Short mmCIF file of C-alpha atoms and ligand atoms in Angstrom, two decimals:
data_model
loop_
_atom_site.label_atom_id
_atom_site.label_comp_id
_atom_site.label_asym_id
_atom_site.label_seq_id
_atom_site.Cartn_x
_atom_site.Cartn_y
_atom_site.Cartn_z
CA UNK A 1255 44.75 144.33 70.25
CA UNK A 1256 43.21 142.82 73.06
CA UNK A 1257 42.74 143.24 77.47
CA UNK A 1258 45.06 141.02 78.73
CA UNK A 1259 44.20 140.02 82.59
CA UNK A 1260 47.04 138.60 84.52
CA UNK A 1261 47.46 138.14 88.08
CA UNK A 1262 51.50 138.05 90.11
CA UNK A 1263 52.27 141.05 87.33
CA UNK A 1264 54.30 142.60 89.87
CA UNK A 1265 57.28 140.31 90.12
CA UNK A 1266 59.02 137.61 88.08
CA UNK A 1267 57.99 136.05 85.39
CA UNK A 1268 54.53 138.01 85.81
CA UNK A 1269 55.90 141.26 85.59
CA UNK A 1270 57.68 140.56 82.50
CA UNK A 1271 55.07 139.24 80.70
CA UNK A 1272 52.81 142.25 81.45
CA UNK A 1273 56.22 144.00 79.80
CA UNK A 1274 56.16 142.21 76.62
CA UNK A 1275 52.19 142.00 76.29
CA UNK A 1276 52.04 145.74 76.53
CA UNK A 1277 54.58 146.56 74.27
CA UNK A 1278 53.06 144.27 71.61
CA UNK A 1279 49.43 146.94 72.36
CA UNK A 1280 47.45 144.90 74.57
CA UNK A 1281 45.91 146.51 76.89
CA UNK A 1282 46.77 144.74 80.72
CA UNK A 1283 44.95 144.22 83.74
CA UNK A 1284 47.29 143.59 85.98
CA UNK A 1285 46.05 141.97 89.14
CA UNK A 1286 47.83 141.87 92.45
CA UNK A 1287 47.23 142.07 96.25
CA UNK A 1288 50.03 144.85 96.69
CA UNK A 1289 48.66 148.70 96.08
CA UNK A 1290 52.19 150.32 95.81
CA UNK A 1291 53.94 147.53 93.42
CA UNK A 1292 50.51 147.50 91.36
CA UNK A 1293 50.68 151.14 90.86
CA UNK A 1294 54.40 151.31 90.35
CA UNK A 1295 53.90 148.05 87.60
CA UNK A 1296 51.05 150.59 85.91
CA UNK A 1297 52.80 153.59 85.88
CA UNK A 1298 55.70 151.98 84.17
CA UNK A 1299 53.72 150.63 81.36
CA UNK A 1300 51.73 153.47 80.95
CA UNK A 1301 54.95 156.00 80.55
CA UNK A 1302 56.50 153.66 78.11
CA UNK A 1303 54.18 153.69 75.68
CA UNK A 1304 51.32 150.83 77.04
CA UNK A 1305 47.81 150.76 78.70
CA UNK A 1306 47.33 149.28 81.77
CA UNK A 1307 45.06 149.44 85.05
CA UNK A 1308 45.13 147.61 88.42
CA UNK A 1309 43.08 145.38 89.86
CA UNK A 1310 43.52 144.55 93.36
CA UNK A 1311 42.81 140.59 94.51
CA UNK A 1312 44.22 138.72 97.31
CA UNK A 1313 44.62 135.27 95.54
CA UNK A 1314 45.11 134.10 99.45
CA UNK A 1315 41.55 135.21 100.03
CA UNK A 1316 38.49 133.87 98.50
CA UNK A 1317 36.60 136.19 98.81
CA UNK A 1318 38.63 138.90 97.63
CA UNK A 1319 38.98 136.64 93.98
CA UNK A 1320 35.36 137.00 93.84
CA UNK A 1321 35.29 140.94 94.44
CA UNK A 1322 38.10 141.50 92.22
CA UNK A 1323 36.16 139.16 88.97
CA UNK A 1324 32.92 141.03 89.72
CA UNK A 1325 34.39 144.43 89.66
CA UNK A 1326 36.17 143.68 85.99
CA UNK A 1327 32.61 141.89 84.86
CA UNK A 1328 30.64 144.77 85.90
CA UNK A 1329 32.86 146.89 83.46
CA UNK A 1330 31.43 145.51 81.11
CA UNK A 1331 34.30 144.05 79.23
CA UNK A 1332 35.94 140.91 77.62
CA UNK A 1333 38.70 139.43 78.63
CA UNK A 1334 40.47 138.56 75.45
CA UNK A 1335 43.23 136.71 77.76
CA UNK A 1336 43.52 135.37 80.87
CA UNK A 1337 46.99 134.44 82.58
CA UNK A 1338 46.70 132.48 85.58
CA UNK A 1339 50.23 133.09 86.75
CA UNK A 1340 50.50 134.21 90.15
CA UNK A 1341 51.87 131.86 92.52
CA UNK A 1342 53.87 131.07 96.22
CA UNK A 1343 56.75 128.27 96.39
CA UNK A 1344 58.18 127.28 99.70
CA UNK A 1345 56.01 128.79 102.14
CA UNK A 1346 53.93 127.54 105.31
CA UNK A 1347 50.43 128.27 106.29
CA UNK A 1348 47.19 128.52 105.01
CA UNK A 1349 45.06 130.39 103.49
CA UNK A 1350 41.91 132.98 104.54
CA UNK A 1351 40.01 130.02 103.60
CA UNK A 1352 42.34 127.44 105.63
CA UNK A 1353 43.82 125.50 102.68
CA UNK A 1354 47.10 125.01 102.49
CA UNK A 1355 48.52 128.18 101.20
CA UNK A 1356 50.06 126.67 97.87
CA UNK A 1357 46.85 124.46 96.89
CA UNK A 1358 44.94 127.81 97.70
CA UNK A 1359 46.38 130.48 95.78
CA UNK A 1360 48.12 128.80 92.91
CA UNK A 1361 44.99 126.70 91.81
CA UNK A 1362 41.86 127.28 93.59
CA UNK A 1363 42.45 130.95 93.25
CA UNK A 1364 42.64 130.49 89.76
CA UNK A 1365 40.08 128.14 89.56
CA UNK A 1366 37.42 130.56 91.38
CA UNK A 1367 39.00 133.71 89.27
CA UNK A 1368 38.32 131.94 86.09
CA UNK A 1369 34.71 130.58 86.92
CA UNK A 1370 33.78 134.17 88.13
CA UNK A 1371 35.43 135.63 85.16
CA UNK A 1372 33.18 133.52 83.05
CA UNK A 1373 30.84 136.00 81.35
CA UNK A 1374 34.02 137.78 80.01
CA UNK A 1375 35.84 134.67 78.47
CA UNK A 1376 33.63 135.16 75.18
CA UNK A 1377 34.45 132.06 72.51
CA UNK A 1378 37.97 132.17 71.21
CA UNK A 1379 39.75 133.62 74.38
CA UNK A 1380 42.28 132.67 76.33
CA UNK A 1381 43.26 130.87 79.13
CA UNK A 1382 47.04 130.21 79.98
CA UNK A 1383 47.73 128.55 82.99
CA UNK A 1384 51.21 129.04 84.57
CA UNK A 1385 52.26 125.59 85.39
CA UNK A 1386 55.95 123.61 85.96
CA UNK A 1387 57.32 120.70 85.69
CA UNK A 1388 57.58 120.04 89.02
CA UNK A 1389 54.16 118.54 88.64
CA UNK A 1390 56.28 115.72 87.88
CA UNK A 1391 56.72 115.17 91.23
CA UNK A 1392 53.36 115.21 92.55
CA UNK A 1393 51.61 111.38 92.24
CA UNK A 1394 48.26 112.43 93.19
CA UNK A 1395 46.15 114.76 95.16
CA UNK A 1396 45.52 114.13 98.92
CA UNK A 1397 42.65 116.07 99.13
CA UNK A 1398 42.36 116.16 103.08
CA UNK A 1399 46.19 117.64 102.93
CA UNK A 1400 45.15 120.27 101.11
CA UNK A 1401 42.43 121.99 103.52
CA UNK A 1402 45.57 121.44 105.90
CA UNK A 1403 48.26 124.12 106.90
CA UNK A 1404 51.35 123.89 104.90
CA UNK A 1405 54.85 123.56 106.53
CA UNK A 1406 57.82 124.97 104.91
CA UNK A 1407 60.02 121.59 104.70
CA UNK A 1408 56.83 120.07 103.18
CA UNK A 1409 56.67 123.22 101.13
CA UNK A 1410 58.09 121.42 97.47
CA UNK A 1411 55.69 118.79 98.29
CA UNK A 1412 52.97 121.25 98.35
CA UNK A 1413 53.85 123.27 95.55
CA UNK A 1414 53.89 120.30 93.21
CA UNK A 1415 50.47 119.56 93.92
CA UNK A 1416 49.60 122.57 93.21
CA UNK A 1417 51.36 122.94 89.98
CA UNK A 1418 49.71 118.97 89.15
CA UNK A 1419 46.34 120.95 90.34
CA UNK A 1420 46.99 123.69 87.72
CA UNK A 1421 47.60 121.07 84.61
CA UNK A 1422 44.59 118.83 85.82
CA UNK A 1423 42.55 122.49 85.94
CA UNK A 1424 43.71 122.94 81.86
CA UNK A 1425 42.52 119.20 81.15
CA UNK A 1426 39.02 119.90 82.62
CA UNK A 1427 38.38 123.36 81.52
CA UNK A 1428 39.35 122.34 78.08
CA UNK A 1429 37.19 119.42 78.15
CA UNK A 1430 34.48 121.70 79.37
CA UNK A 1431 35.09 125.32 77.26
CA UNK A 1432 35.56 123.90 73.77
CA UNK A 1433 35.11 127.45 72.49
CA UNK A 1434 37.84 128.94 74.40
CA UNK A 1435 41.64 128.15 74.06
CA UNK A 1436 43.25 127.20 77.28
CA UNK A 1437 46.99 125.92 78.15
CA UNK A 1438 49.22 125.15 80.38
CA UNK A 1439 52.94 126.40 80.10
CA UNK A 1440 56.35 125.87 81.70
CA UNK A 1441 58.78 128.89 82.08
CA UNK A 1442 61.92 126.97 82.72
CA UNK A 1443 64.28 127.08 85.97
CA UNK A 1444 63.73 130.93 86.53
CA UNK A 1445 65.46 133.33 88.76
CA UNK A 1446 62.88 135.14 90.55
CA UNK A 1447 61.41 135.10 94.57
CA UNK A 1448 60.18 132.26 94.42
CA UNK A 1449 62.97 130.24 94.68
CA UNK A 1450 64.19 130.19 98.22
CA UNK A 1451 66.74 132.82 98.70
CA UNK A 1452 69.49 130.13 100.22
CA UNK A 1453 68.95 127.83 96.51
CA UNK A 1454 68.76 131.27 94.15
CA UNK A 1455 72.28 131.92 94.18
CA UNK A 1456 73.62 128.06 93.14
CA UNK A 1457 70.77 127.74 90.75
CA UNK A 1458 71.78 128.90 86.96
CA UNK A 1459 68.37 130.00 85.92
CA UNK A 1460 67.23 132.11 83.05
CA UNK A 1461 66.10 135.68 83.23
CA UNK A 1462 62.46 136.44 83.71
CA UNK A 1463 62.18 137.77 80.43
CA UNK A 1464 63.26 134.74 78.98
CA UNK A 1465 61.03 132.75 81.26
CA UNK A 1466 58.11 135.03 80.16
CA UNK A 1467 58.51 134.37 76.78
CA UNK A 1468 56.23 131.04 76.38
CA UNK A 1469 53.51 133.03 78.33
CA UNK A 1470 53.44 135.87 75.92
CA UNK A 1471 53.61 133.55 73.33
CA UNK A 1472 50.73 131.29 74.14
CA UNK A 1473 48.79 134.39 75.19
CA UNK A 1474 49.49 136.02 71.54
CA UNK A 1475 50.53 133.75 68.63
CA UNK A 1476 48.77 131.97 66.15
CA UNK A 1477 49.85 128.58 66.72
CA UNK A 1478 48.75 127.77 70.21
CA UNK A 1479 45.61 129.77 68.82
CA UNK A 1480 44.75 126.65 66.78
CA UNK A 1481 44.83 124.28 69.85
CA UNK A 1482 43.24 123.79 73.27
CA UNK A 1483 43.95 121.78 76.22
CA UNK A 1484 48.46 121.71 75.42
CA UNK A 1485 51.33 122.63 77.88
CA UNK A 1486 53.97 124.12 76.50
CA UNK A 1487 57.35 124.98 76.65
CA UNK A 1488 60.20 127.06 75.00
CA UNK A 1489 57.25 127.12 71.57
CA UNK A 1490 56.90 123.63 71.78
CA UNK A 1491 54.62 120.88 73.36
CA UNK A 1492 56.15 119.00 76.46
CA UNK A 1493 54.89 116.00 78.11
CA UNK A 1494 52.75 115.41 80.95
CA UNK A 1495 53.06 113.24 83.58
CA UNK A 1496 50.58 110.53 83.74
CA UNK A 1497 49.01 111.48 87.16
CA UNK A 1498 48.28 114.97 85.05
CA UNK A 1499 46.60 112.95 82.37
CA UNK A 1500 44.00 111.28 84.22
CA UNK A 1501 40.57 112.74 83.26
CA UNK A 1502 39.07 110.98 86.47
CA UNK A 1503 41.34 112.83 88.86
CA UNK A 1504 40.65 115.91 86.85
CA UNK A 1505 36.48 115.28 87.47
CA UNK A 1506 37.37 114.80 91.19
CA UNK A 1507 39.72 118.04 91.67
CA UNK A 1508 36.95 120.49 89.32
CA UNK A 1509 34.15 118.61 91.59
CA UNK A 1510 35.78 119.93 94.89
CA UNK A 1511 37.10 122.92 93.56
CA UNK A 1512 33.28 124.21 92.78
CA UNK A 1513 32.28 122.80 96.23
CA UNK A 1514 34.71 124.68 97.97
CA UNK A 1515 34.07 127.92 95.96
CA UNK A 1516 30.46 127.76 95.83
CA UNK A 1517 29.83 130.33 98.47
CA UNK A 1518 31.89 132.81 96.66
CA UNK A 1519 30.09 132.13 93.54
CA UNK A 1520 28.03 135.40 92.26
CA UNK A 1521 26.13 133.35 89.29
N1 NAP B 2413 60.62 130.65 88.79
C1 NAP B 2413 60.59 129.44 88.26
O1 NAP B 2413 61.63 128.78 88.07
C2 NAP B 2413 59.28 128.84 87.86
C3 NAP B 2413 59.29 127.58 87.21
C4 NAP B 2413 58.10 127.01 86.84
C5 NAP B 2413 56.90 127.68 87.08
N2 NAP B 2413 56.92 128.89 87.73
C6 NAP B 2413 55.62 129.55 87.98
O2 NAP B 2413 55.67 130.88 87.51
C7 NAP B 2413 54.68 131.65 88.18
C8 NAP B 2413 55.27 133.00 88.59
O3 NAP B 2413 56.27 132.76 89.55
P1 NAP B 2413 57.63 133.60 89.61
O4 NAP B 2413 58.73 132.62 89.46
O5 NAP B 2413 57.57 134.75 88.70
O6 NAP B 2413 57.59 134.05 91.14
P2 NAP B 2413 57.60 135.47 91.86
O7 NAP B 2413 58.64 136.36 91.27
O8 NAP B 2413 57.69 135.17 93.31
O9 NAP B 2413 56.17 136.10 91.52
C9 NAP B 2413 55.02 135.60 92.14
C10 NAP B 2413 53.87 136.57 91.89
O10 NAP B 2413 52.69 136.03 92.53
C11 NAP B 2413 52.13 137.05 93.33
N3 NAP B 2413 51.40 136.51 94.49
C12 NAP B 2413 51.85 135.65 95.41
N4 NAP B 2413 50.90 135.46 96.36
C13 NAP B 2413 49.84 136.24 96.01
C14 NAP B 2413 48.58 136.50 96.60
N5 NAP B 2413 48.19 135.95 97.76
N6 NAP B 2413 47.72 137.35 95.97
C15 NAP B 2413 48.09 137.96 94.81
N7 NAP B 2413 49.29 137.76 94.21
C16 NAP B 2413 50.15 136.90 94.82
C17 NAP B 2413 53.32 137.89 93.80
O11 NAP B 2413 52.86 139.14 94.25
P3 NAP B 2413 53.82 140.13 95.14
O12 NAP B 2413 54.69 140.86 94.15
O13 NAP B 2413 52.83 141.01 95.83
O14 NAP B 2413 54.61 139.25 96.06
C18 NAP B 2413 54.13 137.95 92.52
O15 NAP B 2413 53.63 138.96 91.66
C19 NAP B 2413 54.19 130.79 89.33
O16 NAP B 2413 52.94 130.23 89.01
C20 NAP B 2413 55.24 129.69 89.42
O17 NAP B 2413 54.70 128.50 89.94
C21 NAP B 2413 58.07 129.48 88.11
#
């Protein structure tokens, strides 16, 4: 059994995952920005039978991803598996940092949280990437946009960058980790938050549990084990779009990405 490390635990498709990976003996690390849900989530999993502990991060703060990896590093401890999952739909703003909010926490959160993490992802663990296919939507990367403030109507727009970020993220990490095993996955149409509320009750979605499913399943099993670098749905590969199979926009999103997060790098 291994430690688990997931971030958005506390809601959604996050917070059933962190269900179903404790009840199969991991041990989670469940990372969120909100003291009261996080020790709620913990208490829960702890009284039915699991091990967990919270880490506090912002993902909307840099700075705070940074803190958050360095206090798990200086533990001491692997991470046997890492779910990227956490993530905002239709919102406005930006970031701590001043990129738009979507770009900011659902990829270069992520992207920071794994590169700090890095002395903990030992050969052979994992990385799984929340992603959608959405993405499909997305036909490139403006890269000025994204230090920009989101606005709500633009808010799909956003998010489908970010979600094209994420699978261009799994491409390049691949490429560059061959000893761990990283993917992508895609819940399905789920019903949680981040949905707007005036869509959610029109939209026949599945359950988070359901949606949680391929997460615990790329995060556990012994197929996707064999792989790196897939995205996955419902057990099964799915296909990319071809924007999220070019290995030159990859280079030019990983290249930024470390630029922007190099003065929250600790090594
Ligand atoms: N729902 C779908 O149909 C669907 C489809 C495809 C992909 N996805 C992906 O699935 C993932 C999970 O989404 P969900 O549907 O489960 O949404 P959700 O219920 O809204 O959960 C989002 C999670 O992200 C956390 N979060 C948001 N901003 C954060 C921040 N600044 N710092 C730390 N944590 C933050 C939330 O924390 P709080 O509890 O504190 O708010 C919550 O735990 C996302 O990556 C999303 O893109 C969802």
């Amino acid at each position: 059994m291994g430690t688990i490390l997931i971030t958005g635990p506390t809601s959604g498709i996050g917070r059933a995952a962190a269900h179903q990976l404790a009840s199969l003996g991991h041990h989670v690390v469940a990372a969120g920005r909100n003291p009261a849900k996080l020790k709620r989530l913990v208490y829960e999993l702890n009284a039915t039978g699991g091990s967990a502990e919270p880490l506090l991060v912002d993902l909307a703060s840099l700075a705070s991803v940074s803190a958050a990896a360095a206090q798990f590093v200086a533990s001491g401890r692997n991470v046997d598996v890492l779910v990227n999952n956490a993530g905002v739909g239709m919102a406005s703003g930006t970031t701590v940092d001043g990129f738009a909010v979507q770009f900011g926490v659902n990829h270069l959160a992520h992207f920071l949280l794994t590169a700090e993490l890095g002395p903990a992802l030992r050969p052979g663990s994992r990385v799984i990437q929340v992603a959608s296919q959405m993405h499909h939507r997305a036909s490139g990367i403006d890269f000025h946009r994204v230090t920009r403030p989101a606005r709500t109507l633009k808010g799909v727009e956003q998010y489908s960058v970010s979600k094209l970020a994420n699978l261009l993220f799994v491409a390049e990490l691949a490429r560059r980790r061959p000893d761990l095993v990283v993917h992508a996955v895609h819940p399905g149409l789920v019903k949680t938050s981040i949905l707007p509320w005036f869509v959610r009750p029109f939209i026949r979605g599945i359950t988070p549990e359901e949606g949680a499913e391929v997460v615990t399943w790329c995060a556990t099993a012994a197929e996707p084990g064999e792989t790196t670098g897939g995205y996955w749905a419902r057990r099964r590969p799915i296909e990319l779009s071809e924007t999220a199979r070019d290995p030159v926009l990859a280079q030019e999103l990983w290249r930024r990405s470390e630029e922007w997060c190099a003065p929250f790098r600790t090594h």
